[in-house]
Short mmCIF file of C-alpha atoms in Angstrom, two decimals:
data_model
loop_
_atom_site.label_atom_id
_atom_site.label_comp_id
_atom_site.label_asym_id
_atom_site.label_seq_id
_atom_site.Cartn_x
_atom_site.Cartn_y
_atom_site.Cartn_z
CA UNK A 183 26.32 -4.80 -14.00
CA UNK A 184 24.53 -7.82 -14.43
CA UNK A 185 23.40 -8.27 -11.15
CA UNK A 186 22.32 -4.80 -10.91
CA UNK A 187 19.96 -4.96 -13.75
CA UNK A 188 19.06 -8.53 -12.42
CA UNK A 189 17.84 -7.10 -9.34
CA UNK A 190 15.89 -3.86 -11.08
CA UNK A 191 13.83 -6.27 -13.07
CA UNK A 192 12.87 -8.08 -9.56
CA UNK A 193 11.90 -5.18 -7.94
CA UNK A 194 10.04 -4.60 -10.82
CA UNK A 195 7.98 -7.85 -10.94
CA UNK A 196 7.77 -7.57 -6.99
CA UNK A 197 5.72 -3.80 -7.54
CA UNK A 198 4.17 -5.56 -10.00
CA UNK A 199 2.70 -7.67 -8.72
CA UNK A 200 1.57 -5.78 -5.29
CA UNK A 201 0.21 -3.37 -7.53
CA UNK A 202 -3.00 -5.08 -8.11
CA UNK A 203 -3.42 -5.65 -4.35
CA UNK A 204 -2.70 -2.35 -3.60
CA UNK A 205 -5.87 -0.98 -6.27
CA UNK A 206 -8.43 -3.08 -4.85
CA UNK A 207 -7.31 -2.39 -0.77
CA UNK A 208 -7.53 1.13 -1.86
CA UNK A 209 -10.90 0.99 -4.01
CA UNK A 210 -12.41 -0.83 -1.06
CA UNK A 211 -11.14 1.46 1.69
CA UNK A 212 -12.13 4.50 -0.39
CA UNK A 213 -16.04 2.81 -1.01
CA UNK A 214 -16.25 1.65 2.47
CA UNK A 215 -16.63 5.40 3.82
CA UNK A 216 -20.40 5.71 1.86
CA UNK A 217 -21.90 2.73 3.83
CA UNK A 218 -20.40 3.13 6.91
CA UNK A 219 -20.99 7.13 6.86
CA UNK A 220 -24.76 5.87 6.23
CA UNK A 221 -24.54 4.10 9.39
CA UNK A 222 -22.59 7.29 11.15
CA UNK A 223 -25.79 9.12 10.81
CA UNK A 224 -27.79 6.77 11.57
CA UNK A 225 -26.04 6.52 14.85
CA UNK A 226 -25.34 10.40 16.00
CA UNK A 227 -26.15 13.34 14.34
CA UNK A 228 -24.47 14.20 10.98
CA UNK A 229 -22.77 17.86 11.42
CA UNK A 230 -21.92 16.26 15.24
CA UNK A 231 -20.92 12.87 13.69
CA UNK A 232 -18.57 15.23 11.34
CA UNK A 233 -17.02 17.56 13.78
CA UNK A 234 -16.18 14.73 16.01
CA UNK A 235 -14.66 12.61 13.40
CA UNK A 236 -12.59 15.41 11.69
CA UNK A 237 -11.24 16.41 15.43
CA UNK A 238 -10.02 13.40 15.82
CA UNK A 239 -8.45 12.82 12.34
CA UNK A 240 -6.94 16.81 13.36
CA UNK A 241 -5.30 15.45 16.77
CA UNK A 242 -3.99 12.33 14.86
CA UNK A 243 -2.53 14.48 12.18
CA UNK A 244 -1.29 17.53 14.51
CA UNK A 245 0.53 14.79 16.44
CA UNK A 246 1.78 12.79 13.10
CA UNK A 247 3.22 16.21 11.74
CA UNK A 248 4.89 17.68 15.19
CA UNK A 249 6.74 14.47 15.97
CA UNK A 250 7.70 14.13 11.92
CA UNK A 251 8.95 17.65 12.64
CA UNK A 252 6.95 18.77 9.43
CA UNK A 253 7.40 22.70 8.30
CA UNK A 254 4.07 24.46 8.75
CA UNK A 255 2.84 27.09 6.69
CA UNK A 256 2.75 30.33 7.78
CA UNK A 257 1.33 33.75 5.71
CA UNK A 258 -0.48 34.03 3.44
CA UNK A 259 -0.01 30.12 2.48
CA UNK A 260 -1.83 29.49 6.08
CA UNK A 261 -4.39 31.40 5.11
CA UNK A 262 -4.94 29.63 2.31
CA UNK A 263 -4.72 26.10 3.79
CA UNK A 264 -7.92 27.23 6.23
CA UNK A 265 -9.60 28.32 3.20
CA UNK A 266 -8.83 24.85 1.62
CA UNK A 267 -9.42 23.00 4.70
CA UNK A 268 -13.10 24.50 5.19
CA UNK A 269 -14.19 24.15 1.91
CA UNK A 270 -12.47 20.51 1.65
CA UNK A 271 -13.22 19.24 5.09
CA UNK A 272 -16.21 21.35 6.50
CA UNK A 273 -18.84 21.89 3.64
CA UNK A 274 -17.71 18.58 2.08
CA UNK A 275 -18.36 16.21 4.98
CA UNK A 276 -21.22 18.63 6.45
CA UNK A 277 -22.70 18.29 3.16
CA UNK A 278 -21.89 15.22 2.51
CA UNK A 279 -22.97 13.41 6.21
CA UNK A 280 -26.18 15.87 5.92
CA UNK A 281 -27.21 14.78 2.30
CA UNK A 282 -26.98 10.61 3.82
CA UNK A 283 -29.01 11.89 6.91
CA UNK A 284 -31.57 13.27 4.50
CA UNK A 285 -31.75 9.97 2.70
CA UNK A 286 -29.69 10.12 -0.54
CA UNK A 287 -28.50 6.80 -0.85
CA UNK A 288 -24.82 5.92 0.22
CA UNK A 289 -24.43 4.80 -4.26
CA UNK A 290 -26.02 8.08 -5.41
CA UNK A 291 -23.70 10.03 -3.12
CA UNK A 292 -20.31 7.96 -4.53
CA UNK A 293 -22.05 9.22 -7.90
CA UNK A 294 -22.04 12.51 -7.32
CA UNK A 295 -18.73 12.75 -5.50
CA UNK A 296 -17.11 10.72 -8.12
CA UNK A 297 -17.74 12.92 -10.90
CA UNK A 298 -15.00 15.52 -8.80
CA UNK A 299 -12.43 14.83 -11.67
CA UNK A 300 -14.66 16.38 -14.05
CA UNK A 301 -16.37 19.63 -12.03
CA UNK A 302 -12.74 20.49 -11.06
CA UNK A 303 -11.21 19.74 -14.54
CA UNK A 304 -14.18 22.88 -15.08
CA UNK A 305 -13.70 24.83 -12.42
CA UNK A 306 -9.68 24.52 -13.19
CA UNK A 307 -10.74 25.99 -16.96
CA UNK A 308 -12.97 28.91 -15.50
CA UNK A 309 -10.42 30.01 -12.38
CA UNK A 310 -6.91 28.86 -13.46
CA UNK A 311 -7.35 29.47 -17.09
CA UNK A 312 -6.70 25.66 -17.80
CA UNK A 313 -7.53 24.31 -21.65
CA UNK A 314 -10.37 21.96 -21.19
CA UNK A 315 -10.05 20.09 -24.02
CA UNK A 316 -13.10 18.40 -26.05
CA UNK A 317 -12.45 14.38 -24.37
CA UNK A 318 -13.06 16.21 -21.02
CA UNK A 319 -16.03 18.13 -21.93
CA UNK A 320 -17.34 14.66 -23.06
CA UNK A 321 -16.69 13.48 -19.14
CA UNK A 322 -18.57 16.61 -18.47
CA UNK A 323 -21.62 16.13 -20.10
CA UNK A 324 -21.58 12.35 -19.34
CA UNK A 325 -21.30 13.68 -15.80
CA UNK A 326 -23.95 15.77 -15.44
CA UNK A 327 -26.10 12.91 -17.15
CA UNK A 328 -25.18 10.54 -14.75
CA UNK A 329 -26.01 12.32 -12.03
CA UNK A 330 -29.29 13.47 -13.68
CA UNK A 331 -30.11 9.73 -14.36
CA UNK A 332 -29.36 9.06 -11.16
CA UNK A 333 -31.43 11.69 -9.03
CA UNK A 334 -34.11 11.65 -11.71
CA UNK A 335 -36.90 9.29 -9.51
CA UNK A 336 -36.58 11.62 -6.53
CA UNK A 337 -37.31 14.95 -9.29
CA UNK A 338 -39.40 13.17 -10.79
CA UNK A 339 -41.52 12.40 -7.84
CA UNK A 340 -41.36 15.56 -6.30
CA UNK A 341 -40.87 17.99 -9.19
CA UNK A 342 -37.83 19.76 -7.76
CA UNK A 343 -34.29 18.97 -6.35
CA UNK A 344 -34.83 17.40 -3.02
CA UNK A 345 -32.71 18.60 0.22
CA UNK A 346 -30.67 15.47 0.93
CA UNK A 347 -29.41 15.81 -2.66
CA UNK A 348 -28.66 19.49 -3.48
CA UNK A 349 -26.75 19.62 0.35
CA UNK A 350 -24.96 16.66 -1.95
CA UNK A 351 -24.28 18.39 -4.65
CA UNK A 352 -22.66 21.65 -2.18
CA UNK A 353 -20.42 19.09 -0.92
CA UNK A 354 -18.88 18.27 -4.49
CA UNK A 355 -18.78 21.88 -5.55
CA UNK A 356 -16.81 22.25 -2.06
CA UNK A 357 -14.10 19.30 -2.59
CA UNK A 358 -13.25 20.39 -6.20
CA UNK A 359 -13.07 24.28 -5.13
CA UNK A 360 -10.17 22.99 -2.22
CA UNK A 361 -8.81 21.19 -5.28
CA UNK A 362 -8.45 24.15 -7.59
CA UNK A 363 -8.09 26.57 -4.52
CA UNK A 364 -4.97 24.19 -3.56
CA UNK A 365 -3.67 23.88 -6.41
CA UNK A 366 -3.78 27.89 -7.26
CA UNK A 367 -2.34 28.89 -3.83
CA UNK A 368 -1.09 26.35 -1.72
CA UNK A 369 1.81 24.52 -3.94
CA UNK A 370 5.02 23.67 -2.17
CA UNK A 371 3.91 22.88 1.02
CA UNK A 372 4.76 20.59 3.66
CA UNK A 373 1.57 17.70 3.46
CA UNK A 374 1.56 16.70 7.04
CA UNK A 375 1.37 20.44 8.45
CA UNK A 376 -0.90 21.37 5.79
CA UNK A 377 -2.88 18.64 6.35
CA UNK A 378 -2.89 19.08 9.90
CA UNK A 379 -3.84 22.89 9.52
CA UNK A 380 -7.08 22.44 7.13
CA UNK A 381 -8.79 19.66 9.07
CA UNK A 382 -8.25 22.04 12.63
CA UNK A 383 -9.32 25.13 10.51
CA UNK A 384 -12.74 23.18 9.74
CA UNK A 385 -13.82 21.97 13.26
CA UNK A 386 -14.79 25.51 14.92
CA UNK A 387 -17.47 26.14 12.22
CA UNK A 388 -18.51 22.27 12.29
CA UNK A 389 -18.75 22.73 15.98
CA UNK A 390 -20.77 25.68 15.83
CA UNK A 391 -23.26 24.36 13.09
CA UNK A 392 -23.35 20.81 15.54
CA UNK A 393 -24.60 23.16 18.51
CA UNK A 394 -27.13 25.10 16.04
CA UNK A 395 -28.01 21.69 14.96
CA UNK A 396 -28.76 20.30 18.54
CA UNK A 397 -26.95 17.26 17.61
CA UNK A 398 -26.73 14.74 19.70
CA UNK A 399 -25.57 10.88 19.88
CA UNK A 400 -28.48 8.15 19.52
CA UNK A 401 -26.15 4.67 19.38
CA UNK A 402 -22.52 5.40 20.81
CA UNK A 403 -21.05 2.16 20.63
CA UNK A 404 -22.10 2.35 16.87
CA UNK A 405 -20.74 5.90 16.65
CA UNK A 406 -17.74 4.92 18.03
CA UNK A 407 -17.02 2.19 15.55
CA UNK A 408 -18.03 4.52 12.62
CA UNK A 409 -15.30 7.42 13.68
CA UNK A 410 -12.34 4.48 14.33
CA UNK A 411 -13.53 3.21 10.86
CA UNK A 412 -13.56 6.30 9.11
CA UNK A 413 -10.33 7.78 10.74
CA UNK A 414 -7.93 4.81 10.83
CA UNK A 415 -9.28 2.77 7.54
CA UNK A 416 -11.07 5.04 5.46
CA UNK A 417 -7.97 7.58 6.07
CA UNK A 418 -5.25 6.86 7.23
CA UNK A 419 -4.68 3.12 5.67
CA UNK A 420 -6.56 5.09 2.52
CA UNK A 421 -4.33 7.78 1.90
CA UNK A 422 -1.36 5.32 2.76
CA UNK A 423 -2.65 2.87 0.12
CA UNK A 424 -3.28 5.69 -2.09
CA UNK A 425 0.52 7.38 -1.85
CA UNK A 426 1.91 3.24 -2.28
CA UNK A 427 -0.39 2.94 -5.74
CA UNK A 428 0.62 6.60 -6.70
CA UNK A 429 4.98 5.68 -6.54
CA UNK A 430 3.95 2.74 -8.21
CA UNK A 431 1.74 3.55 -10.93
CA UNK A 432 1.83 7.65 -10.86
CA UNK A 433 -1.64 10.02 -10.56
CA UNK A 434 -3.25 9.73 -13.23
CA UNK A 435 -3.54 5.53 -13.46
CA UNK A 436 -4.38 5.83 -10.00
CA UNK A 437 -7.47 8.27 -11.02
CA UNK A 438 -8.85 5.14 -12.39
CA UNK A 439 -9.93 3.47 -8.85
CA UNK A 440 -11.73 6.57 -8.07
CA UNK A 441 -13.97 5.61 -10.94
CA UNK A 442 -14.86 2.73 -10.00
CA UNK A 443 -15.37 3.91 -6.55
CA UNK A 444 -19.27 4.30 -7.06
CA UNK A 445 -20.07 0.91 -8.17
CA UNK A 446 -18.05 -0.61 -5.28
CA UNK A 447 -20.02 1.26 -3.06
CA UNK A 448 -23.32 0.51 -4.42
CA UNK A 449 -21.95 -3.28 -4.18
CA UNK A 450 -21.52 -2.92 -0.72
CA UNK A 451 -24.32 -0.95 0.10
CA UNK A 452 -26.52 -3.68 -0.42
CA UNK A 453 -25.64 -5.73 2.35
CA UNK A 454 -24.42 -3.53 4.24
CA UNK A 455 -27.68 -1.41 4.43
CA UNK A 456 -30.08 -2.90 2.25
CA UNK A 457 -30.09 -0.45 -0.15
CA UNK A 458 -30.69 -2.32 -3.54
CA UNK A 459 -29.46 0.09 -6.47
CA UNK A 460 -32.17 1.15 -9.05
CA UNK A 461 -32.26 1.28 -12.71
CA UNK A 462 -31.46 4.63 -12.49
CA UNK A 463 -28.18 4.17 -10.11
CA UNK A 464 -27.31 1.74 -12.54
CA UNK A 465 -27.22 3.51 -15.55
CA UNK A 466 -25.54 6.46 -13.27
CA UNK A 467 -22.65 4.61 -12.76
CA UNK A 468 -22.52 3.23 -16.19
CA UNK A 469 -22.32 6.81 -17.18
CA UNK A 470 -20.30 7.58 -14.64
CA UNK A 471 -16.75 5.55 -15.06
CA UNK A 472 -16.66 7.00 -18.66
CA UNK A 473 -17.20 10.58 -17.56
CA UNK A 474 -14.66 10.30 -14.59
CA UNK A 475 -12.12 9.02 -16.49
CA UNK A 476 -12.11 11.86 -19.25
CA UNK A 477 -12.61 13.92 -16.20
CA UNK A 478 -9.36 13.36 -15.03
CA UNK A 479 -7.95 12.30 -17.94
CA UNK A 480 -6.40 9.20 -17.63
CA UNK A 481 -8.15 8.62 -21.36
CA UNK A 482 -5.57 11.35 -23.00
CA UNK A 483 -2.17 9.91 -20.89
CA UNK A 484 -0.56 7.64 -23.04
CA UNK A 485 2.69 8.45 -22.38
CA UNK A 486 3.36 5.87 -19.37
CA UNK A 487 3.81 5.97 -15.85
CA UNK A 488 7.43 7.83 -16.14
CA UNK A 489 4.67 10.64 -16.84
CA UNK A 490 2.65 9.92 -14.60
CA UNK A 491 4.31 10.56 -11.71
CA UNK A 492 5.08 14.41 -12.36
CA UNK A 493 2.94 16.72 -11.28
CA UNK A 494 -1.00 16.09 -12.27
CA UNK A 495 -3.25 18.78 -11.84
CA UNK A 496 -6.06 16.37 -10.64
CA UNK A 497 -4.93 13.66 -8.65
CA UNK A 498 -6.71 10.66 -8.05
CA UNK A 499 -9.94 10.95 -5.57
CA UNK A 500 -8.64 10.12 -2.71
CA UNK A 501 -10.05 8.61 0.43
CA UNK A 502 -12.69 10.71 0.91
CA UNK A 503 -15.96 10.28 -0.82
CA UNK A 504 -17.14 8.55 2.22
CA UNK A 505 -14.72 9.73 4.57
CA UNK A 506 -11.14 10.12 4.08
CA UNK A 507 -8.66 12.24 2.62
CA UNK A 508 -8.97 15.85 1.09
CA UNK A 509 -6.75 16.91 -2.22
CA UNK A 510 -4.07 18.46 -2.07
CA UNK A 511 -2.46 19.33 -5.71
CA UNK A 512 0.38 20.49 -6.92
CA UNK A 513 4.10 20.03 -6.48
CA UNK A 514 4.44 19.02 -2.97
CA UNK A 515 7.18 17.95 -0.35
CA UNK A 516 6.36 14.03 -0.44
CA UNK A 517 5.26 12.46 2.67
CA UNK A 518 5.09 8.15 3.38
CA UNK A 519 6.24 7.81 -0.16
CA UNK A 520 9.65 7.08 -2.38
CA UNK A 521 9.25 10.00 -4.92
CA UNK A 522 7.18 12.98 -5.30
CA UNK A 523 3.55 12.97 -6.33
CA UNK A 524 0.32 14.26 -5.88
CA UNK A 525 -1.89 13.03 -3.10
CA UNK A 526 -4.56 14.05 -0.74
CA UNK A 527 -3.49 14.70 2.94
CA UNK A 528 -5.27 12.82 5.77
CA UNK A 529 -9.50 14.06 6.38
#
């Protein structure tokens, strides 16, 4: 008996204590997909850049799920999981790789995609009926500030919304509508085959709008180093790093990396591209960590990480601002981790 609880209250200082190493691999894999999307475009066209890297990710995941011999959806849920995978994957990362291409800087675009815990905590109230509650219409109006702070220069300049950021702005309203449209229809599915079957469904149309685009490739050996990046770090170590944090320390603590996903990418946008944040970026993401965490509502848990780890109906942002991993909510069949949990499949 002794030994038993002995050896609990090792394991327990082991997680512990990977626990912090585990936050900061994932906050940096999740930030690194801003800069090095930046540099994506900069190499290749964006919608090309996008339907190239989210066919890859698809083969990867196809592969991962028929050798894991993973149950695929079929129905109704199927149809469903391409509506999730087109909002989550195509106008997302279209948008998203469009909006850096137009020159929204690779911090303002971690802005706007990291207040996702608060437009789908709204868009959960309108279309599931959800209670919204007063601390999360506080993230909502901090929110929409921040991202008003932080776009103000470039309406300010020109006296209207500016393409680069309103193609932005579509991508967010896409990832949180796959969130809620997940978490409405879509519960109880296998994540591997479900993953595998939304980021297939969203390459035909990203083909399609690469072709209208007349994309083409300017730097390949650059390109080429963006897609590994994105597809093996940004993802798949992402979402792995994500699942690990999520045993250890449930959802909704997890939820608390994506908020400070912004400022790390700001951080490393400097160097990286020599994009200096302004006064107004600054003050965005001051606003910003505040509203995402009411947003999500990691501010209203205090009932520990037992808690935690049952169903959330916002998970934490996973892998994906830049380049990773799209939502999936609700119960699941758990994939790459001890217990079940929320998580994001593989972009």
């Amino acid at each position: 008996m002794k030994g038993s609880v002995l050896g609990r209250r090792k394991r327990r200082s082991a997680e512990s204590g990977l626990t912090p190493g585990l936050m900061i691999g994932l906050m940096l894999a999740t930030a690194s997909g801003y800069p090095v999307g930046a540099l994506g475009v900069a190499a290749a066209s964006p919608l090309l850049l996008t339907a190239i890297r989210l066919a890859v990710a698809a083969s990867a995941m196809t592969a991962l799920a028929f050798t894991a011999k993973a149950t695929w959806p079929r129905g109704r849920v199927l149809a469903h999981c391409v509506v999730v995978g087109v909002l989550g994957h195509c106008v997302h990362f279209a948008s998203l790789y469009a909006g850096l291409a137009a020159g929204v800087p690779a911090s303002v675009s971690a802005l706007i995609f990291g207040m996702q815990p608060v437009l789908t905590a709204v868009l959960a109230t309108a279309l599931l009926g959800e209670r919204l509650g007063w601390l999360r219409l506080l993230g909502l109006v901090l929110g929409v500030a921040a991202v008003l702070v932080a776009l103000w220069h470039k309406v300010a300049s020109t006296g209207r919304l500016d393409v680069g950021s309103a193609l932005t702005l579509l991508g967010l309203l896409g990832l949180s509508g796959s969130i809620v449209w997940q978490q409405r229809f879509c519960r109880g599915v296998d994540l591997r085959a479900a993953s595998a079957v939304q980021l297939g469904a969203a390459v035909p149309p990203l083909v399609v709008l690469a072709v209208l685009e007349r994309g083409a490739i300017h730097d390949a050996p650059q390109a080429a180093l963006v897609i590994a990046w994105l597809v093996v770090v940004n993802s798949m170590l992402g979402t792995r790093l994500m699942l690990a944090t999520v045993a250890r320390i449930g959802a909704a603590r997890t939820s608390v990396v994506s908020c400070l996903v912004p400022a790390m990418a700001a951080i490393m946008s400097w160097p990286m591209l020599g994009q200096r944040p302004t006064g107004g970026v600054l003050l965005g993401l001051a606003l910003g960590v505040p509203a995402c965490l009411l947003g999500s509502g990691v501010l209203r848990n205090r009932r520990g990480s037992d808690n935690d780890r049952r169903t959330h109906p916002h998970p934490a942002q996973s892998p994906c601002g830049g380049g990773g991993s799209q939502p999936i909510a609700g119960p699941q069949r758990a994939v790459d981790s001890p217990g079940r949990s929320d998580r994001r499949g593989l972009r």
